[in-house]
Short mmCIF file of C-alpha atoms in Angstrom, two decimals:
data_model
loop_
_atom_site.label_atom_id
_atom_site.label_comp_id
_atom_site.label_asym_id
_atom_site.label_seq_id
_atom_site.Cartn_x
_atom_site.Cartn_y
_atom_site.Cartn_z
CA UNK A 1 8.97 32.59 4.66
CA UNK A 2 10.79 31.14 7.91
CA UNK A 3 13.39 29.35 4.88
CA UNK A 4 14.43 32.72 3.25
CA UNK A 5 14.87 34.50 6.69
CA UNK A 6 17.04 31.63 7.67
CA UNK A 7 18.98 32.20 4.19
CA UNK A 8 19.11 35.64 5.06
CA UNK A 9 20.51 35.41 8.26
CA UNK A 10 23.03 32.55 7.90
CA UNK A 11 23.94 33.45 4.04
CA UNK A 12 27.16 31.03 4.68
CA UNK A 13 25.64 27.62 4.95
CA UNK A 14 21.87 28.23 3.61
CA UNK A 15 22.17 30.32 0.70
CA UNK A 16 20.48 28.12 -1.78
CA UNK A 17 18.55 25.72 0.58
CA UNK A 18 14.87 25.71 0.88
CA UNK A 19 11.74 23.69 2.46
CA UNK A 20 9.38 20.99 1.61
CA UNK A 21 6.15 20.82 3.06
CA UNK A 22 4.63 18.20 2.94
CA UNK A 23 0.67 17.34 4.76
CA UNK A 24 0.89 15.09 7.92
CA UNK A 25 -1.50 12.53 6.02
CA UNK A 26 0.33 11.68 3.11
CA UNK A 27 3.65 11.77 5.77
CA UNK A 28 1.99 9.28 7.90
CA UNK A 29 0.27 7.12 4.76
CA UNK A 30 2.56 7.48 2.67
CA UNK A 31 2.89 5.25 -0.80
CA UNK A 32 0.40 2.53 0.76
CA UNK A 33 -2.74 4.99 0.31
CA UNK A 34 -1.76 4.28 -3.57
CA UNK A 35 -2.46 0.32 -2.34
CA UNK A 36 -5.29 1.18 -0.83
CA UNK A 37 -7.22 2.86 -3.16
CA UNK A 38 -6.42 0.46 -5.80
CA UNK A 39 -7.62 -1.95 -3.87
CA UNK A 40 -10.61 -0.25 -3.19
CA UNK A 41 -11.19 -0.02 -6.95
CA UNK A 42 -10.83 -3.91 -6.67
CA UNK A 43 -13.60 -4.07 -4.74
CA UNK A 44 -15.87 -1.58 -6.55
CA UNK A 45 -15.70 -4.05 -9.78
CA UNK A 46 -16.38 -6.70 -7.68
CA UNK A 47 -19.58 -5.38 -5.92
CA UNK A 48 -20.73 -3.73 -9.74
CA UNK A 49 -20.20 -7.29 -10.82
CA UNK A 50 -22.49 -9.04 -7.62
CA UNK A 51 -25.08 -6.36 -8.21
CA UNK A 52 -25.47 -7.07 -12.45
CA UNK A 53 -25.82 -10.46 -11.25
CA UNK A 54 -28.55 -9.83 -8.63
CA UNK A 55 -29.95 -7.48 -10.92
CA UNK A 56 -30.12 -9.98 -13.99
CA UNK A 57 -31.91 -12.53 -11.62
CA UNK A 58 -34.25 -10.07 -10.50
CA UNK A 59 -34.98 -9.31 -14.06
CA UNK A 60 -35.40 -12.94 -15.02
CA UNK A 61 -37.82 -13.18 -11.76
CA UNK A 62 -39.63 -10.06 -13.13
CA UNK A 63 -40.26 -12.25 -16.50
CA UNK A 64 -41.34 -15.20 -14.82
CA UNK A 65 -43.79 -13.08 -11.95
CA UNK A 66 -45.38 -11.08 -15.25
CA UNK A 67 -48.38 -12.92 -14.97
CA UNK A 68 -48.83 -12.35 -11.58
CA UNK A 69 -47.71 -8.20 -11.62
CA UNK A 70 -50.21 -7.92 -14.62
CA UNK A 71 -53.11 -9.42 -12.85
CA UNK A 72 -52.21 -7.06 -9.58
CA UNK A 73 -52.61 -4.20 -12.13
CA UNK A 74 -56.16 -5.77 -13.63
CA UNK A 75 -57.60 -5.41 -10.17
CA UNK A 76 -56.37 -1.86 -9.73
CA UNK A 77 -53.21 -1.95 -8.43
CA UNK A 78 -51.33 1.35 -9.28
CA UNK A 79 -47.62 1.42 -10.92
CA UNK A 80 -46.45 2.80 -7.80
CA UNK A 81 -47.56 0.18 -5.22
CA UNK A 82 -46.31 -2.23 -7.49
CA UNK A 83 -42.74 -0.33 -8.10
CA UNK A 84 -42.14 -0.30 -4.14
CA UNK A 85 -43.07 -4.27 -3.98
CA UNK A 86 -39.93 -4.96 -6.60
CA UNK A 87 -37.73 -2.22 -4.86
CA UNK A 88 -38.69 -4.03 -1.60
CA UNK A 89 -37.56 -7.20 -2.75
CA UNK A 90 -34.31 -5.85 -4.23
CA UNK A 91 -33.36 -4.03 -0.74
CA UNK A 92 -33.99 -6.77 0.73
CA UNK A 93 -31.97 -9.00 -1.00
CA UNK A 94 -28.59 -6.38 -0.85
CA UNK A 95 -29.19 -5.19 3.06
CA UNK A 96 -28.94 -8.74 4.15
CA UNK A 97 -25.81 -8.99 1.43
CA UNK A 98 -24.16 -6.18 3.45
CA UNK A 99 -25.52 -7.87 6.87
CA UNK A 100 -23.18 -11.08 5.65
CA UNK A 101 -20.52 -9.03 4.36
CA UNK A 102 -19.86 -6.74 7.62
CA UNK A 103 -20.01 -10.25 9.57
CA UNK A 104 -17.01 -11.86 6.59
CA UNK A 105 -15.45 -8.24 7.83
CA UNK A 106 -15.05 -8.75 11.14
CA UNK A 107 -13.75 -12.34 10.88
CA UNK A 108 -11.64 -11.01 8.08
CA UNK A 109 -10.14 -8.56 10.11
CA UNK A 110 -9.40 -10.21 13.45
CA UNK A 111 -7.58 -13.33 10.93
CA UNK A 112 -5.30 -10.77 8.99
CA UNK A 113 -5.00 -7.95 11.61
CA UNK A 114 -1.57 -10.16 13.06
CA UNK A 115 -0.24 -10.74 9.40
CA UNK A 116 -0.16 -7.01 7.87
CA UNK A 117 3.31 -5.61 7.80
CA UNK A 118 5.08 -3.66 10.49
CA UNK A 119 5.30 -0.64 7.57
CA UNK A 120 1.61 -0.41 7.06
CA UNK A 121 0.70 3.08 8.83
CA UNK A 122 -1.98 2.99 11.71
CA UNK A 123 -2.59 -0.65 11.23
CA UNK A 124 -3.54 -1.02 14.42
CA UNK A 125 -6.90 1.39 13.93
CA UNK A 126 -8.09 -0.58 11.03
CA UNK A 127 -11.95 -2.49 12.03
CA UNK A 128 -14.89 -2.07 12.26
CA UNK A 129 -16.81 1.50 13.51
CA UNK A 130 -19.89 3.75 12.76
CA UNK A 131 -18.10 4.93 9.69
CA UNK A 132 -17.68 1.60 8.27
CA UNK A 133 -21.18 0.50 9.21
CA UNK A 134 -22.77 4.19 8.18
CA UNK A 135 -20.41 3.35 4.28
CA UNK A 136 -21.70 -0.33 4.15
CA UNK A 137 -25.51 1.09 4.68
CA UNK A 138 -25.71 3.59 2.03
CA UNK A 139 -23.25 1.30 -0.48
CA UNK A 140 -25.78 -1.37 -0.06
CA UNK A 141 -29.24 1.07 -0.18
CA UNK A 142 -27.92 2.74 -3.08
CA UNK A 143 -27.02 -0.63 -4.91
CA UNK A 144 -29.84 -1.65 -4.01
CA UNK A 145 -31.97 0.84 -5.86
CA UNK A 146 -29.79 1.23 -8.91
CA UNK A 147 -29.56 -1.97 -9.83
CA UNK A 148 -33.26 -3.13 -9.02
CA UNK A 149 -34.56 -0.08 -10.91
CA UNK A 150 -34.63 -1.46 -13.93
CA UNK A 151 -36.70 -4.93 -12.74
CA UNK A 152 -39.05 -2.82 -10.82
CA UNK A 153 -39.51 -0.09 -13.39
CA UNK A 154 -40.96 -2.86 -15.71
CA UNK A 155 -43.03 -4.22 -13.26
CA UNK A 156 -44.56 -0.99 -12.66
CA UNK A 157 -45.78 -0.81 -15.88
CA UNK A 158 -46.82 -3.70 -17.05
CA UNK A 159 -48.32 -4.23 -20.88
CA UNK A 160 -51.15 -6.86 -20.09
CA UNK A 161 -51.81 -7.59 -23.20
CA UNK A 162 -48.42 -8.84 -24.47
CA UNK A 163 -47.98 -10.90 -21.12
CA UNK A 164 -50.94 -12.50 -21.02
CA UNK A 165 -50.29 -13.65 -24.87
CA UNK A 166 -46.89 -14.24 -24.05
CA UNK A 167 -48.30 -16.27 -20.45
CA UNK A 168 -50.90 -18.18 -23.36
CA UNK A 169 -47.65 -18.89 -25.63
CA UNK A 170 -45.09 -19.99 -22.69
CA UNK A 171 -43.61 -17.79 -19.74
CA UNK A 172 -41.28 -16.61 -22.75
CA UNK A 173 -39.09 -13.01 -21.96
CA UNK A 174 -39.35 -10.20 -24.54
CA UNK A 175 -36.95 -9.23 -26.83
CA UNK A 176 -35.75 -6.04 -24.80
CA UNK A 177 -35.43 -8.25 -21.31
CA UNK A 178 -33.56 -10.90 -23.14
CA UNK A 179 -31.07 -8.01 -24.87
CA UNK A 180 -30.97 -6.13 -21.34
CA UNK A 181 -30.20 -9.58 -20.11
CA UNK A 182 -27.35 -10.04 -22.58
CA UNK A 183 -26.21 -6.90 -21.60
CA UNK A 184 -25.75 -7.12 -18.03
CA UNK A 185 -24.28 -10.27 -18.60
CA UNK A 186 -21.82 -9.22 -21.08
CA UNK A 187 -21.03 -6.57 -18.36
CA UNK A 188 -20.48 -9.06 -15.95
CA UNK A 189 -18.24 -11.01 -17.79
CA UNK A 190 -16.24 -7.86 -19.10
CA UNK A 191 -15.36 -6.84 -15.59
CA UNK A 192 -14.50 -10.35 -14.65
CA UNK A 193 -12.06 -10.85 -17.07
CA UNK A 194 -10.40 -7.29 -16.40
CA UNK A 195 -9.89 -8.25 -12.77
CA UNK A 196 -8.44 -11.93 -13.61
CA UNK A 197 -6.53 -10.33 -15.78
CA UNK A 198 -5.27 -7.62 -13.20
CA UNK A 199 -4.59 -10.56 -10.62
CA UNK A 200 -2.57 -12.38 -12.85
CA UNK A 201 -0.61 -9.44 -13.25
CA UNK A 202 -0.49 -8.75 -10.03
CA UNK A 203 1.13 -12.23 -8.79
CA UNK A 204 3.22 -12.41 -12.08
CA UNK A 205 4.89 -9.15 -10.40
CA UNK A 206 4.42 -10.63 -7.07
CA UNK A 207 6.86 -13.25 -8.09
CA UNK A 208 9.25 -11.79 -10.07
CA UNK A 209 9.84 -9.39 -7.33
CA UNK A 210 10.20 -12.44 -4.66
CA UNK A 211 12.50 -14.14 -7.13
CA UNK A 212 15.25 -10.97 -7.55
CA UNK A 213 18.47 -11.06 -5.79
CA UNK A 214 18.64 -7.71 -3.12
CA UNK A 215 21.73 -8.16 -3.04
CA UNK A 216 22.11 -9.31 0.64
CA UNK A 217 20.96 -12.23 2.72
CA UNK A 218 17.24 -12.67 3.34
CA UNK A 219 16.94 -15.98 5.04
CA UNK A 220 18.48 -16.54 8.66
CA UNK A 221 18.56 -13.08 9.69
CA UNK A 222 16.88 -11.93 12.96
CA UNK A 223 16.49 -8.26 13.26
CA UNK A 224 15.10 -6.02 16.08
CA UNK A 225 14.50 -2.27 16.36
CA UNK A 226 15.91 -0.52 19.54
CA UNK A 227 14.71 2.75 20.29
CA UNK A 228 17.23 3.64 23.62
CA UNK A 229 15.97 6.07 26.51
CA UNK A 230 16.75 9.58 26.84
CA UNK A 231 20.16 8.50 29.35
CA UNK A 232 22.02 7.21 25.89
CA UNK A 233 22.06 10.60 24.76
CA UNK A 234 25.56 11.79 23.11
CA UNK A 235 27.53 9.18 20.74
CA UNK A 236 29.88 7.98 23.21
CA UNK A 237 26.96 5.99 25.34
CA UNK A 238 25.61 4.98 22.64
CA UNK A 239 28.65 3.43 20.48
CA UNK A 240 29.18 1.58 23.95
CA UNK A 241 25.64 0.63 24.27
CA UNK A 242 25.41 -1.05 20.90
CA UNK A 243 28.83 -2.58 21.33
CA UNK A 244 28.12 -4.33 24.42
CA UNK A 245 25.09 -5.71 23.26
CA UNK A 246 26.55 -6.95 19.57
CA UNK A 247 29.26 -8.68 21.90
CA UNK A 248 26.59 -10.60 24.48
CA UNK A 249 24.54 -11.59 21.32
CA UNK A 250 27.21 -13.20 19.22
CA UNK A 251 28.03 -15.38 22.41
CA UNK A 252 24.64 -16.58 21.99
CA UNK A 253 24.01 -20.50 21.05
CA UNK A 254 23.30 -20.41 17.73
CA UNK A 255 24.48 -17.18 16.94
CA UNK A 256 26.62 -16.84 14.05
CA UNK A 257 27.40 -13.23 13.86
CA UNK A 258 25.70 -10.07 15.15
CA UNK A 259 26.11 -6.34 14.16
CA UNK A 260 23.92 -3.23 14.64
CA UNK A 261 22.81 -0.95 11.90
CA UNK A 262 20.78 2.83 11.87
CA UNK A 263 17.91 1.39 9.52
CA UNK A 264 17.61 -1.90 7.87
CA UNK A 265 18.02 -1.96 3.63
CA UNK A 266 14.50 -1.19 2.50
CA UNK A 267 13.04 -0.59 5.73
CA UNK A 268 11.08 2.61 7.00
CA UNK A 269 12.02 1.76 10.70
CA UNK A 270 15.43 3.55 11.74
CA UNK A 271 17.46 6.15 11.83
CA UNK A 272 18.07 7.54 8.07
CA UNK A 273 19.73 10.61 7.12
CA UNK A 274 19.27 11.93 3.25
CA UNK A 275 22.87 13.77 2.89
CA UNK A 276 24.64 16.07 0.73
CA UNK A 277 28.61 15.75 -0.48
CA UNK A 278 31.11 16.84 -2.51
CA UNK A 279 33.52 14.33 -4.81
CA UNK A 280 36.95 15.70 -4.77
CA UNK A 281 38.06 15.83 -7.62
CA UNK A 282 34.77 16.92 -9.35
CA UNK A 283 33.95 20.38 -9.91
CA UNK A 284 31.86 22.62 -6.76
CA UNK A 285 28.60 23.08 -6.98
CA UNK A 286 26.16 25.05 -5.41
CA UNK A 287 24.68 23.94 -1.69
CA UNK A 288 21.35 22.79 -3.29
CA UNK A 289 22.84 20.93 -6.39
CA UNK A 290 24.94 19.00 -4.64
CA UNK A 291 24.56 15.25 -5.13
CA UNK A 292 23.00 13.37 -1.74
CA UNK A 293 22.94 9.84 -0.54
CA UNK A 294 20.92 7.85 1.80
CA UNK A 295 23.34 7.30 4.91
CA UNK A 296 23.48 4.68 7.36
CA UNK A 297 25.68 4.11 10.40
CA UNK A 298 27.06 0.53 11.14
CA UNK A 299 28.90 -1.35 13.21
CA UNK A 300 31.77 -3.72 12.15
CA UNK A 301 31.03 -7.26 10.65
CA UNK A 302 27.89 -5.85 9.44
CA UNK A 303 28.16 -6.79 5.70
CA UNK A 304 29.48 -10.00 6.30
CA UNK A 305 26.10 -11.04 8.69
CA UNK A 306 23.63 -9.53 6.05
CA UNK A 307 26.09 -11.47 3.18
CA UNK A 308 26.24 -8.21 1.44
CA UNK A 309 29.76 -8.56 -1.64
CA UNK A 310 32.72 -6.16 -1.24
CA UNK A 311 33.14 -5.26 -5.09
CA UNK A 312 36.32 -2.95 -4.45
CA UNK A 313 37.96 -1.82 -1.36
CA UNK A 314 38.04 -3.31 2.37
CA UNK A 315 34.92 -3.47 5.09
CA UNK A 316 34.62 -1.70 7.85
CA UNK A 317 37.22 -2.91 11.07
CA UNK A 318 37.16 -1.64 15.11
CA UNK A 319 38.68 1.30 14.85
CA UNK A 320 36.79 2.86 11.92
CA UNK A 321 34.78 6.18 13.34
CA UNK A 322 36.14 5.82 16.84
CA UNK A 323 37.61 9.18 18.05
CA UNK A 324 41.02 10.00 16.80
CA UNK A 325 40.80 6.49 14.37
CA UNK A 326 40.23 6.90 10.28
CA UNK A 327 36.71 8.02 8.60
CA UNK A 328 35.84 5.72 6.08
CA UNK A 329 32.75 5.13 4.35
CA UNK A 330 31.77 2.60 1.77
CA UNK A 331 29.48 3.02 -1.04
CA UNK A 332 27.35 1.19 -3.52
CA UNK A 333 27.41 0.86 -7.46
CA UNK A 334 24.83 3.39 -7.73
CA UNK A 335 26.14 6.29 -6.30
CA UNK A 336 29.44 5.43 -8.50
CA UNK A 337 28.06 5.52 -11.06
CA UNK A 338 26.06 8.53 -10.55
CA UNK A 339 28.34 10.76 -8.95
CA UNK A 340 31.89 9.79 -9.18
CA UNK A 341 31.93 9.15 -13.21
CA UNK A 342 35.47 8.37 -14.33
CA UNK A 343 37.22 8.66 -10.92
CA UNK A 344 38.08 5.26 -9.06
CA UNK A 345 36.23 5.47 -5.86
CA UNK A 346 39.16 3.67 -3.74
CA UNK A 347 40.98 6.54 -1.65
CA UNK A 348 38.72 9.12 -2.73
CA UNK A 349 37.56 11.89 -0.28
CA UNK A 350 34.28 13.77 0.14
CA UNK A 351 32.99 15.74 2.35
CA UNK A 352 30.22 17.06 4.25
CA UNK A 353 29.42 20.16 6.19
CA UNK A 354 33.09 21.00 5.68
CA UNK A 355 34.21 18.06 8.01
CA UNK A 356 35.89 14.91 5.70
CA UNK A 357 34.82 11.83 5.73
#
């Protein structure tokens, strides 16, 4: 509603533009939530895979402790009273699981906490509080009764008959607990393999993304972010703030080169402006079809300190953007080849919000 009244009112310039909304979560988490949950998944197969195994040794225990459930049931024990004894057991054995893992938690936060990226959102809120501990309770009850179910469910009712012939014969398992067994360990193995299988897929892309050429220089840089106070406002302080600082840093020792740049290639942190243009030379087309471009503002030298190849054309010198000196801008292969189609982008002019550039 607030976009079409703007339309209405300024039909000149915003006849054709709209809004997108979009929630402050997913602004704030962004892509990594994606990570996250898939890593999450991760961890589910793992823990199904820890619990079959518990449960499998519980069930072989249940075999072995037959003898002993079946004569707890001669003297009058009821199916119940021996049901809680096995369910007992199995809680125990998964609450002091989750006791160990919250304590691996901890350690494993406060080791990785410095190493996660700058571009990870609210990294500094991730440990340990009631909601973690509240999650790790009820993941580890309800594990806990799922997966000893089965053990205890057999102990509570035990045929005395076959397991004291079986007890005469040899502490031998039945047929069912030895297929349930096979079961739960072909499970085990299934999901195991998927997740190997995942990993190695997961550091095969690892690499191959490591090993591809971004097409600037990756080693030997040192890069800051400068947020500057509210007494830079306006370009002019600005342009003079950045330029006095690129010229103290370059007289550094060591110092090669030094430039200044709105946002870093690939990097959220910055200033980044998502702008439309026109091609002359190409047909008009409506305000809201018109092709955009990610933008960035530089400072000269800038693609010869981040090593980045001049295919065509010249970089940018002292005087470009300075008041009353030429407006140049330099683009990549992609928006070439996008936008420009047969015309040779040397010389050519486009525009935006009526002003050339």
């Amino acid at each position: 509603a607030v976009s079409g009244a703007i339309a209405r009112e300024n039909p000149e310039t915003q006849t054709g533009w709209g809004v997108t909304l979009v929630p402050a979560h997913e602004q704030v988490v962004g892509r990594i939530g994606e990570t996250l949950w898939i890593l999450f998944g991760a961890v589910v197969l793992v823990l199904v895979i820890a619990c079959a195994n518990i449960a499998n040794l519980l069930l072989a225990r249940s075999t072995r402790a037959g003898k002993d459930f079946a004569v707890r049931s001669a003297f009058g024990a009821s199916g119940w009273v021996l049901l809680r004894r096995a369910l007992v057991e199995s809680g125990l054995l998964t609450l002091s699981g989750g006791a160990v893992g919250l304590l691996f938690a901890w350690w494993g936060i406060a080791t990785l906490r410095p190493l996660i990226p700058a571009n990870v959102p609210r990294a500094e809120s991730i440990g340990l509080d009631w909601s973690v501990l509240v999650f790790t309770a009820a993941a580890t009850i309800v594990s806990g009764l799922i997966f000893g179910l089965v053990p205890a469910w057999r102990a509570m009712r035990p045929n005395l008959m076959q397991i004291f012939q079986e007890g005469s014969r040899g502490s031998t398992a039945s047929r069912g607990t030895r297929r349930l067994s096979d079961l739960m360990v072909i499970a085990e193995v299934a999901l195991a393999l998927m997740l190997l299988v995942s990993a190695g897929l997961l550091i095969r892309s690892f690499i191959r993304l490591t090993s591809i050429d971004p097409g600037y220089r990756t080693t030997g840089i040192v890069a800051m972010h400068i947020v500057l106070p509210a007494r830079y406002a306006g370009p002019v302080p600005k342009r003079q703030f950045f330029s006095d600082l690129v010229d103290r840093v370059t007289r550094l020792p060591g110092v090669e080169r030094a430039t200044a740049v709105s946002a870093l290639p690939m990097s959220p942190l910055g200033v980044q402006f998502d702008l439309p243009f026109t091609v002359d030379g190409l047909a008009a087309t409506a305000p809201a079809d018109r092709p955009r471009a990610r933008y960035r503002a530089v400072m000269p030298d800038y693609f010869q300190t981040m090593g980045i190849e001049l295919k065509k054309g010249r970089v940018f010198d002292e005087f470009d953007g300075r008041e009353g000196g030429p407006k140049a801008a330099i683009v990549n292969e992609s928006v070439v080849r996008r936008y420009f189609g047969a015309l040779d982008p040397i010389d050519v002019r486009i525009e935006h919000d009526r002003q050339a550039r």
